[in-house]
Coordinates of N, CA and C in Angstrom, one line a residue:
F1 N 96.6 -47.0 -108.1 CA 97.2 -49.1 -107.2 C 98.0 -49.6 -108.4
V2 N 98.7 -50.0 -106.9 CA 99.6 -50.8 -107.3 C 99.5 -51.8 -107.8
N3 N 98.7 -53.1 -106.6 CA 98.7 -53.7 -106.7 C 97.5 -53.8 -105.6
D4 N 96.4 -55.4 -105.2 CA 95.2 -55.4 -104.8 C 96.4 -54.9 -103.2
K5 N 97.3 -54.8 -102.7 CA 97.5 -54.2 -100.9 C 98.2 -53.3 -100.8
V6 N 99.1 -52.9 -102.5 CA 99.3 -51.1 -102.2 C 98.6 -50.4 -103.0
I7 N 98.9 -48.9 -102.4 CA 97.7 -47.7 -103.2 C 98.4 -47.0 -102.9
F8 N 99.2 -45.8 -104.2 CA 99.5 -44.5 -104.1 C 97.9 -43.4 -104.2
R9 N 98.5 -42.6 -104.0 CA 97.7 -41.6 -103.1 C 98.3 -39.7 -103.2
T10 N 97.8 -39.0 -104.5 CA 97.7 -37.7 -103.6 C 96.4 -36.6 -104.4
A11 N 96.6 -35.6 -103.5 CA 95.7 -34.8 -103.7 C 96.4 -33.3 -104.0
L12 N 95.4 -32.1 -105.4 CA 95.6 -31.0 -105.0 C 94.4 -30.5 -104.7
S13 N 94.8 -29.3 -103.7 CA 92.8 -28.8 -103.7 C 93.1 -27.3 -103.1
R14 N 92.2 -26.1 -103.0 CA 91.7 -25.7 -102.8 C 91.2 -25.3 -101.5
S15 N 91.2 -24.4 -100.6 CA 90.0 -23.8 -100.0 C 90.5 -22.4 -99.2
L16 N 89.4 -22.7 -98.8 CA 88.6 -21.1 -98.5 C 87.8 -21.0 -96.9
S17 N 88.1 -20.2 -95.9 CA 88.0 -20.4 -95.3 C 87.5 -18.7 -94.6
R18 N 85.4 -17.8 -94.2 CA 85.8 -16.5 -94.1 C 85.8 -16.4 -92.3
P19 N 86.5 -15.5 -92.4 CA 86.8 -14.7 -91.1 C 85.4 -15.2 -89.7
S20 N 85.8 -15.5 -88.5 CA 84.4 -15.3 -88.1 C 83.8 -13.6 -87.9
F21 N 82.7 -14.7 -87.5 CA 81.5 -13.0 -87.4 C 82.4 -11.8 -86.3
N22 N 83.2 -12.4 -85.2 CA 83.2 -11.3 -84.4 C 84.5 -11.5 -84.0
A23 N 85.4 -11.5 -85.3 CA 86.6 -11.3 -86.0 C 86.6 -10.2 -87.2
T24 N 85.8 -9.1 -87.3 CA 84.4 -8.6 -88.7 C 84.2 -8.4 -87.9
A25 N 83.3 -8.0 -87.4 CA 81.9 -7.1 -86.4 C 83.2 -5.6 -86.3
P26 N 82.6 -5.5 -86.9 CA 82.9 -3.1 -85.6 C 82.4 -2.8 -85.1
V27 N 82.9 -3.5 -83.8 CA 81.6 -3.3 -82.7 C 83.5 -3.1 -81.4
L28 N 83.3 -1.7 -81.3 CA 84.0 -1.2 -80.3 C 83.4 -1.8 -79.0
E29 N 84.7 -2.5 -77.9 CA 84.4 -2.9 -76.7 C 85.6 -2.0 -75.9
L30 N 85.2 -1.3 -74.8 CA 85.5 0.2 -74.7 C 86.2 -0.4 -73.4
E31 N 87.5 -0.1 -72.5 CA 87.6 -0.1 -71.1 C 88.8 0.9 -70.9
I32 N 87.8 1.9 -70.4 CA 88.9 2.9 -69.5 C 88.9 3.0 -67.4
N33 N 90.4 3.1 -67.7 CA 90.5 2.9 -66.1 C 92.1 3.9 -65.7
G34 N 91.2 5.0 -65.7 CA 91.6 6.5 -64.9 C 92.1 6.7 -66.8
D35 N 93.6 7.6 -66.8 CA 93.7 7.8 -68.1 C 93.6 6.8 -68.9
D36 N 94.1 5.3 -68.8 CA 94.1 4.2 -69.8 C 92.9 4.3 -70.7
I37 N 92.7 4.2 -72.4 CA 92.0 2.9 -72.8 C 92.5 2.1 -73.0
S38 N 92.0 0.7 -72.7 CA 92.5 0.0 -73.6 C 91.0 -0.3 -74.5
G39 N 90.6 -1.5 -75.1 CA 89.8 -2.3 -75.6 C 89.7 -3.4 -76.7
K40 N 88.4 -4.0 -77.5 CA 88.4 -4.6 -78.6 C 87.8 -4.1 -79.7
Y41 N 88.7 -4.8 -81.0 CA 87.4 -4.0 -81.8 C 87.3 -4.8 -83.7
G42 N 86.5 -5.6 -83.2 CA 86.7 -6.2 -85.3 C 86.8 -6.2 -85.7
N43 N 87.7 -6.6 -86.9 CA 88.5 -6.2 -88.1 C 88.1 -6.4 -89.2
P44 N 86.7 -5.0 -90.2 CA 85.8 -5.7 -90.6 C 86.6 -5.7 -92.1
N45 N 88.1 -5.9 -92.1 CA 89.0 -5.6 -94.2 C 89.5 -6.6 -93.7
L46 N 89.1 -7.6 -93.0 CA 89.8 -9.5 -92.9 C 89.3 -10.3 -94.2
D47 N 90.2 -10.3 -95.2 CA 90.2 -11.3 -96.3 C 89.8 -12.9 -95.3
P48 N 89.3 -13.4 -96.4 CA 89.7 -14.6 -96.3 C 90.8 -15.4 -96.5
Y49 N 90.1 -16.2 -95.5 CA 91.9 -17.8 -95.7 C 91.4 -18.0 -96.1
E50 N 92.8 -18.3 -97.3 CA 92.7 -19.3 -98.7 C 93.9 -20.6 -98.2
S51 N 93.8 -21.4 -99.1 CA 94.9 -22.5 -99.1 C 94.7 -22.8 -100.3
N52 N 96.3 -23.5 -100.7 CA 96.6 -24.2 -101.6 C 97.2 -25.6 -100.9
N53 N 96.5 -26.8 -101.4 CA 96.7 -28.2 -101.0 C 97.9 -29.0 -101.5
F54 N 98.1 -29.1 -101.5 CA 99.1 -30.7 -102.0 C 99.1 -31.7 -100.6
D55 N 98.4 -33.3 -101.1 CA 99.1 -34.7 -100.5 C 99.7 -35.3 -100.6
L56 N 100.1 -36.9 -100.1 CA 100.5 -37.7 -101.2 C 100.8 -38.3 -99.7
S57 N 100.2 -39.9 -100.3 CA 100.6 -40.9 -99.4 C 100.5 -42.1 -99.8
W58 N 101.4 -43.3 -99.2 CA 101.3 -45.0 -99.6 C 100.6 -45.9 -98.7
E59 N 100.3 -46.0 -99.0 CA 99.0 -47.4 -98.2 C 99.2 -48.7 -98.8
Y60 N 99.0 -48.9 -97.2 CA 99.6 -51.3 -97.3 C 98.8 -51.7 -96.8
Y61 N 97.7 -52.2 -97.1 CA 96.7 -53.6 -97.0 C 96.4 -54.3 -96.8
G62 N 97.6 -55.0 -95.3 CA 97.5 -57.0 -95.3 C 96.7 -57.1 -94.5
D63 N 97.1 -59.1 -94.7 CA 96.0 -59.5 -94.5 C 95.6 -59.4 -92.4
N64 N 94.4 -60.0 -92.1 CA 93.5 -59.6 -90.9 C 93.7 -58.7 -90.4
L65 N 92.7 -57.4 -92.0 CA 92.9 -56.0 -91.5 C 93.6 -55.0 -91.5
S66 N 94.6 -55.6 -91.4 CA 96.9 -54.9 -91.2 C 96.0 -53.8 -92.5
F67 N 96.8 -52.4 -91.9 CA 97.0 -51.4 -92.5 C 98.3 -50.8 -92.1
V68 N 98.8 -49.9 -92.9 CA 100.3 -49.3 -92.9 C 99.5 -48.3 -93.8
S69 N 100.1 -46.7 -93.3 CA 100.0 -45.6 -94.4 C 101.4 -44.4 -94.0
I70 N 102.2 -43.9 -94.4 CA 102.8 -42.9 -94.7 C 102.1 -42.1 -95.4
G71 N 102.1 -40.7 -95.0 CA 101.9 -38.9 -96.2 C 103.3 -38.4 -95.9
A72 N 102.6 -37.6 -96.8 CA 103.4 -36.4 -96.8 C 102.7 -34.6 -97.6
F73 N 102.0 -33.8 -97.0 CA 101.7 -32.6 -96.5 C 102.2 -31.3 -97.0
M74 N 101.4 -30.1 -97.6 CA 101.7 -29.8 -97.7 C 100.8 -28.2 -97.7
K75 N 100.5 -27.4 -96.8 CA 99.6 -25.8 -97.1 C 99.8 -25.2 -97.3
D76 N 100.4 -24.5 -98.4 CA 100.6 -22.6 -98.9 C 98.8 -21.7 -98.3
I77 N 99.1 -20.7 -98.1 CA 98.0 -20.3 -96.8 C 98.6 -19.0 -97.3
D78 N 96.8 -18.3 -98.1 CA 97.3 -17.0 -97.5 C 96.0 -15.8 -96.4
N79 N 96.6 -15.1 -96.2 CA 95.4 -14.5 -95.5 C 95.4 -15.1 -94.2
A80 N 96.3 -16.1 -93.7 CA 96.2 -16.5 -92.5 C 94.7 -15.3 -91.2
I81 N 94.4 -16.0 -90.1 CA 93.2 -14.4 -89.1 C 94.7 -15.2 -88.1
Y82 N 95.0 -13.6 -87.7 CA 95.9 -14.1 -85.7 C 95.7 -12.5 -85.4
K83 N 94.7 -13.0 -84.5 CA 94.5 -11.6 -83.1 C 95.8 -11.1 -83.1
T84 N 95.7 -9.9 -82.6 CA 97.3 -9.2 -81.9 C 96.3 -8.1 -81.1
I85 N 97.5 -7.2 -80.0 CA 97.1 -6.4 -79.6 C 97.6 -5.3 -80.1
Q86 N 97.8 -4.4 -80.4 CA 98.2 -2.9 -81.2 C 98.8 -1.6 -80.2
S87 N 99.6 -1.5 -79.5 CA 100.2 -0.5 -78.3 C 99.0 0.2 -78.3
S88 N 99.2 0.9 -79.4 CA 98.0 2.1 -79.1 C 97.4 1.9 -80.5
A89 N 96.4 3.1 -80.7 CA 95.5 2.9 -82.3 C 94.4 4.1 -82.1
T90 N 93.9 4.9 -82.9 CA 92.4 5.6 -82.5 C 91.7 4.6 -83.9
I91 N 90.0 4.7 -83.3 CA 89.5 3.7 -84.0 C 87.8 4.0 -84.1
N92 N 87.3 5.0 -84.5 CA 86.0 6.1 -84.4 C 86.3 7.2 -83.9
G93 N 87.0 7.9 -83.2 CA 88.3 8.7 -82.9 C 88.4 9.1 -81.8
V94 N 87.7 7.2 -81.0 CA 89.0 7.1 -80.4 C 90.5 6.7 -80.3
S95 N 90.9 7.3 -79.3 CA 92.8 7.2 -78.9 C 92.6 6.0 -78.5
F96 N 92.9 4.8 -77.7 CA 93.7 4.0 -77.4 C 95.2 4.2 -77.0
N97 N 94.9 3.8 -75.4 CA 96.7 4.6 -75.0 C 97.5 3.2 -74.7
D98 N 96.6 2.3 -74.1 CA 96.8 1.3 -73.4 C 96.2 -0.6 -73.8
G99 N 96.3 -0.4 -75.6 CA 96.5 -1.8 -76.6 C 95.3 -2.0 -76.7
V100 N 94.5 -2.7 -78.3 CA 93.3 -2.6 -78.7 C 93.5 -3.8 -79.2
E101 N 92.7 -4.7 -78.1 CA 93.2 -6.6 -79.8 C 92.0 -6.2 -80.5
T102 N 92.3 -6.6 -82.1 CA 91.7 -6.7 -82.7 C 92.6 -7.9 -83.6
W103 N 92.2 -8.1 -85.0 CA 92.4 -9.6 -85.9 C 93.1 -9.0 -87.3
V104 N 94.1 -9.5 -87.7 CA 95.0 -8.9 -89.2 C 95.1 -10.6 -89.5
N105 N 95.2 -10.3 -91.0 CA 96.1 -11.2 -91.7 C 96.8 -11.5 -92.1
A106 N 97.9 -12.6 -91.9 CA 99.4 -13.2 -92.3 C 99.4 -12.9 -93.6
D107 N 100.6 -12.2 -94.6 CA 100.7 -12.3 -95.9 C 100.4 -13.7 -96.4
S108 N 101.7 -14.5 -96.1 CA 102.2 -15.8 -96.4 C 102.6 -16.9 -95.1
S109 N 101.8 -17.7 -95.1 CA 102.1 -18.8 -94.4 C 102.3 -20.2 -95.3
L110 N 103.1 -21.5 -93.9 CA 103.1 -22.7 -95.0 C 103.3 -23.7 -93.7
I111 N 102.4 -24.5 -94.0 CA 102.7 -25.2 -93.5 C 103.3 -26.9 -94.0
T112 N 104.2 -28.0 -93.9 CA 104.2 -29.0 -94.0 C 104.3 -30.3 -93.1
G113 N 104.4 -31.0 -93.0 CA 104.6 -32.7 -92.7 C 104.3 -33.5 -93.2
Y114 N 104.5 -34.5 -92.4 CA 103.9 -36.3 -92.5 C 103.1 -36.8 -91.4
E115 N 102.7 -38.1 -92.7 CA 102.5 -38.4 -90.8 C 102.7 -40.4 -91.3
I116 N 102.3 -41.1 -90.1 CA 102.4 -43.0 -90.4 C 101.6 -42.7 -89.4
N117 N 100.7 -43.9 -89.7 CA 99.5 -44.5 -90.1 C 99.6 -46.1 -89.6
F118 N 98.7 -46.6 -88.8 CA 99.1 -48.4 -88.5 C 97.6 -48.6 -87.6
Q119 N 97.6 -49.3 -88.7 CA 96.2 -50.3 -87.7 C 96.0 -51.7 -88.4
Q120 N 95.5 -52.6 -86.7 CA 95.6 -53.7 -86.8 C 94.4 -54.7 -86.0
D121 N 93.8 -55.5 -86.8 CA 92.9 -55.8 -86.3 C 92.9 -57.1 -85.5
F122 N 92.8 -57.5 -84.7 CA 93.0 -59.2 -83.7 C 92.1 -60.2 -84.4
E123 N 91.4 -60.8 -86.1 CA 90.5 -61.3 -86.0 C 90.9 -63.2 -86.0
F124 N 92.4 -63.0 -86.1 CA 92.8 -64.7 -85.9 C 93.1 -64.8 -84.3
L125 N 92.9 -64.3 -83.6 CA 92.2 -64.7 -82.0 C 91.3 -65.1 -81.8
P126 N 90.8 -66.1 -81.2 CA 90.3 -66.9 -80.7 C 89.1 -66.0 -80.3
A127 N 87.9 -66.5 -80.5 CA 86.9 -65.5 -79.8 C 86.9 -65.7 -78.2
P128 N 86.8 -65.1 -77.6 CA 85.8 -64.0 -77.7 C 87.0 -62.5 -77.9
F129 N 87.8 -63.0 -78.4 CA 88.4 -61.6 -78.7 C 89.1 -61.1 -79.7
D130 N 88.3 -62.0 -80.8 CA 88.5 -61.7 -82.3 C 87.9 -60.2 -82.4
G131 N 87.8 -59.3 -81.9 CA 86.6 -57.9 -81.7 C 88.0 -56.9 -81.4
L132 N 89.0 -57.7 -80.8 CA 90.0 -55.9 -80.4 C 90.6 -55.6 -82.3
F133 N 91.5 -54.6 -81.4 CA 91.7 -53.7 -83.0 C 92.6 -52.8 -81.7
V134 N 93.3 -52.4 -83.0 CA 95.2 -51.0 -82.2 C 95.1 -49.8 -83.3
A135 N 95.0 -48.4 -83.2 CA 95.0 -47.9 -84.6 C 96.0 -46.9 -83.1
M136 N 97.1 -46.1 -84.0 CA 98.4 -45.0 -83.9 C 98.6 -44.1 -85.4
N137 N 98.7 -43.4 -84.8 CA 98.9 -42.4 -85.5 C 100.0 -41.5 -85.5
L138 N 100.9 -40.8 -85.7 CA 101.8 -40.3 -85.4 C 102.0 -39.6 -86.4
T139 N 102.1 -37.7 -86.2 CA 102.4 -36.4 -87.2 C 103.5 -35.7 -87.1
F140 N 103.9 -35.5 -87.4 CA 105.3 -34.1 -87.8 C 104.8 -32.9 -88.4
T141 N 104.9 -31.9 -88.1 CA 104.5 -30.5 -88.9 C 105.6 -29.4 -88.7
D142 N 105.9 -28.3 -89.4 CA 106.5 -27.6 -89.2 C 105.6 -26.8 -89.5
G143 N 105.0 -25.0 -89.0 CA 105.1 -24.1 -90.1 C 104.5 -22.5 -89.0
D144 N 104.9 -22.4 -90.8 CA 104.9 -20.5 -90.2 C 104.4 -19.4 -91.2
S145 N 104.9 -17.9 -90.5 CA 103.8 -17.1 -91.1 C 104.6 -15.5 -90.6
T146 N 104.8 -15.3 -92.3 CA 105.1 -14.1 -92.3 C 104.4 -12.5 -93.1
F147 N 104.5 -12.1 -92.1 CA 103.5 -10.6 -91.8 C 104.8 -9.2 -92.3
A148 N 104.3 -8.9 -93.6 CA 105.3 -7.6 -94.1 C 104.3 -6.9 -93.6
F149 N 104.8 -5.2 -93.2 CA 104.1 -3.8 -92.3 C 105.1 -2.8 -93.9
E150 N 104.3 -2.2 -93.6 CA 104.4 -1.1 -94.7 C 105.8 0.0 -95.1
D151 N 106.8 -0.7 -93.8 CA 107.7 0.0 -93.8 C 109.5 -1.2 -94.5
N152 N 108.3 -1.6 -95.1 CA 108.9 -2.9 -95.6 C 109.9 -4.4 -94.4
Q153 N 109.2 -4.1 -94.2 CA 109.9 -5.3 -93.1 C 109.1 -6.2 -92.1
T154 N 109.0 -7.1 -92.1 CA 108.6 -8.1 -92.5 C 109.1 -9.6 -90.8
F155 N 108.0 -10.3 -90.9 CA 108.2 -10.5 -89.3 C 107.7 -12.3 -89.4
T156 N 108.6 -12.9 -89.4 CA 107.8 -14.7 -89.4 C 107.9 -14.5 -87.5
T157 N 106.8 -15.9 -88.3 CA 105.9 -16.1 -86.5 C 105.7 -17.8 -87.1
P158 N 106.3 -19.2 -85.6 CA 105.8 -19.6 -86.1 C 103.9 -19.8 -86.3
F159 N 103.0 -20.9 -87.4 CA 101.2 -20.9 -87.5 C 101.0 -20.7 -86.1
R160 N 100.3 -20.3 -86.2 CA 99.5 -20.1 -84.4 C 98.5 -21.4 -84.4
K161 N 98.8 -22.8 -83.1 CA 98.3 -23.3 -83.2 C 98.3 -24.6 -83.3
L162 N 99.6 -24.2 -84.0 CA 100.1 -25.7 -84.7 C 101.5 -26.5 -83.6
S163 N 100.8 -27.3 -83.7 CA 101.8 -27.9 -83.0 C 103.0 -29.0 -83.6
D164 N 104.1 -29.5 -83.3 CA 104.8 -30.2 -84.0 C 104.8 -31.1 -83.6
R165 N 104.3 -31.8 -83.4 CA 103.8 -33.2 -83.0 C 102.9 -33.8 -82.2
Q166 N 101.9 -34.7 -83.0 CA 100.6 -34.9 -82.8 C 100.0 -36.7 -82.3
E167 N 99.9 -37.1 -82.0 CA 100.0 -39.0 -81.4 C 98.9 -39.3 -81.3
N168 N 98.4 -40.3 -81.1 CA 96.4 -41.1 -81.1 C 96.9 -42.0 -81.5
L169 N 95.9 -43.0 -80.2 CA 96.1 -44.1 -80.0 C 94.9 -44.1 -79.3
S170 N 94.5 -45.9 -80.1 CA 92.6 -46.4 -79.8 C 93.2 -46.9 -79.9
I171 N 92.1 -48.6 -78.4 CA 92.0 -49.5 -78.4 C 91.4 -49.9 -78.3
G172 N 90.9 -50.7 -79.2 CA 88.8 -51.4 -78.7 C 88.3 -52.9 -78.6
Y173 N 87.0 -52.6 -79.4 CA 86.6 -53.7 -79.5 C 85.0 -53.5 -80.0
D174 N 85.4 -54.3 -81.3 CA 84.6 -54.4 -82.3 C 84.2 -55.6 -83.0
K175 N 82.7 -55.8 -82.4 CA 81.9 -57.3 -82.7 C 80.8 -57.3 -81.8
G176 N 79.9 -57.8 -83.6 CA 78.5 -58.0 -82.8 C 77.9 -56.5 -82.1
R177 N 77.5 -56.0 -81.4 CA 77.0 -55.2 -80.4 C 77.5 -54.2 -79.8
F178 N 78.2 -54.6 -79.8 CA 79.8 -54.3 -79.3 C 80.6 -53.5 -79.6
D179 N 80.5 -51.9 -79.8 CA 82.0 -51.2 -79.6 C 82.7 -50.3 -79.1
I180 N 83.5 -50.7 -78.4 CA 84.3 -49.5 -77.2 C 84.9 -49.5 -77.7
R181 N 85.6 -48.4 -77.3 CA 87.5 -47.9 -77.8 C 87.6 -47.1 -76.6
L182 N 88.8 -47.0 -75.8 CA 89.6 -46.1 -75.9 C 90.6 -46.1 -76.0
A183 N 90.9 -44.1 -76.1 CA 91.8 -43.3 -77.4 C 92.1 -42.3 -76.2
M184 N 93.5 -42.0 -76.5 CA 94.2 -41.7 -76.3 C 94.9 -39.9 -77.5
N185 N 94.9 -39.1 -77.2 CA 95.6 -38.4 -78.5 C 96.6 -37.3 -77.1
S186 N 97.4 -36.2 -77.6 CA 99.0 -35.8 -77.0 C 99.5 -34.9 -78.4
R187 N 99.9 -34.1 -77.2 CA 100.0 -33.2 -78.4 C 101.7 -32.4 -78.2
S188 N 102.6 -32.1 -79.1 CA 103.3 -31.4 -78.2 C 102.9 -29.5 -78.2
D189 N 104.4 -28.7 -76.9 CA 103.5 -27.3 -76.8 C 103.8 -27.1 -78.4

């Protein structure tokens, strides 16, 4: 606490997520099309996804239930899980020459970002408009994963399914028996 209206927060955490059953099950799905052999295979050797997380934020609580915060975060990740296609492989004595879909662990990944939040309740308006509110969030992220191969080569790619920008906007009414919200969420590619 800095005072009744300003708060600084920090958090250190460690998280773990085990691979899905689909990703680890040693079940072979085989597709044969003439001389082309392809398929899917789970990877029972996947390691769990582990992450060290650091968060820091500044929050301001104003009059009329207004709220503003700015935060920054970092996630240092080991073993992020990615779906991949190996062009050729031999599994259980079956030689695939047209690709096999499976899952692999990245060696290391790093995600950094910051976010801005704003909320305003309009209790100061005359009834019945005193239940209106608006809330907004804007988050910017950057992340990548690095893969190491047996020949000491590395490959770095953007972190999977991570957008550079996410935006949220909610407009609503919350008073008495009514709690109505209209929300819009968007994200970049």
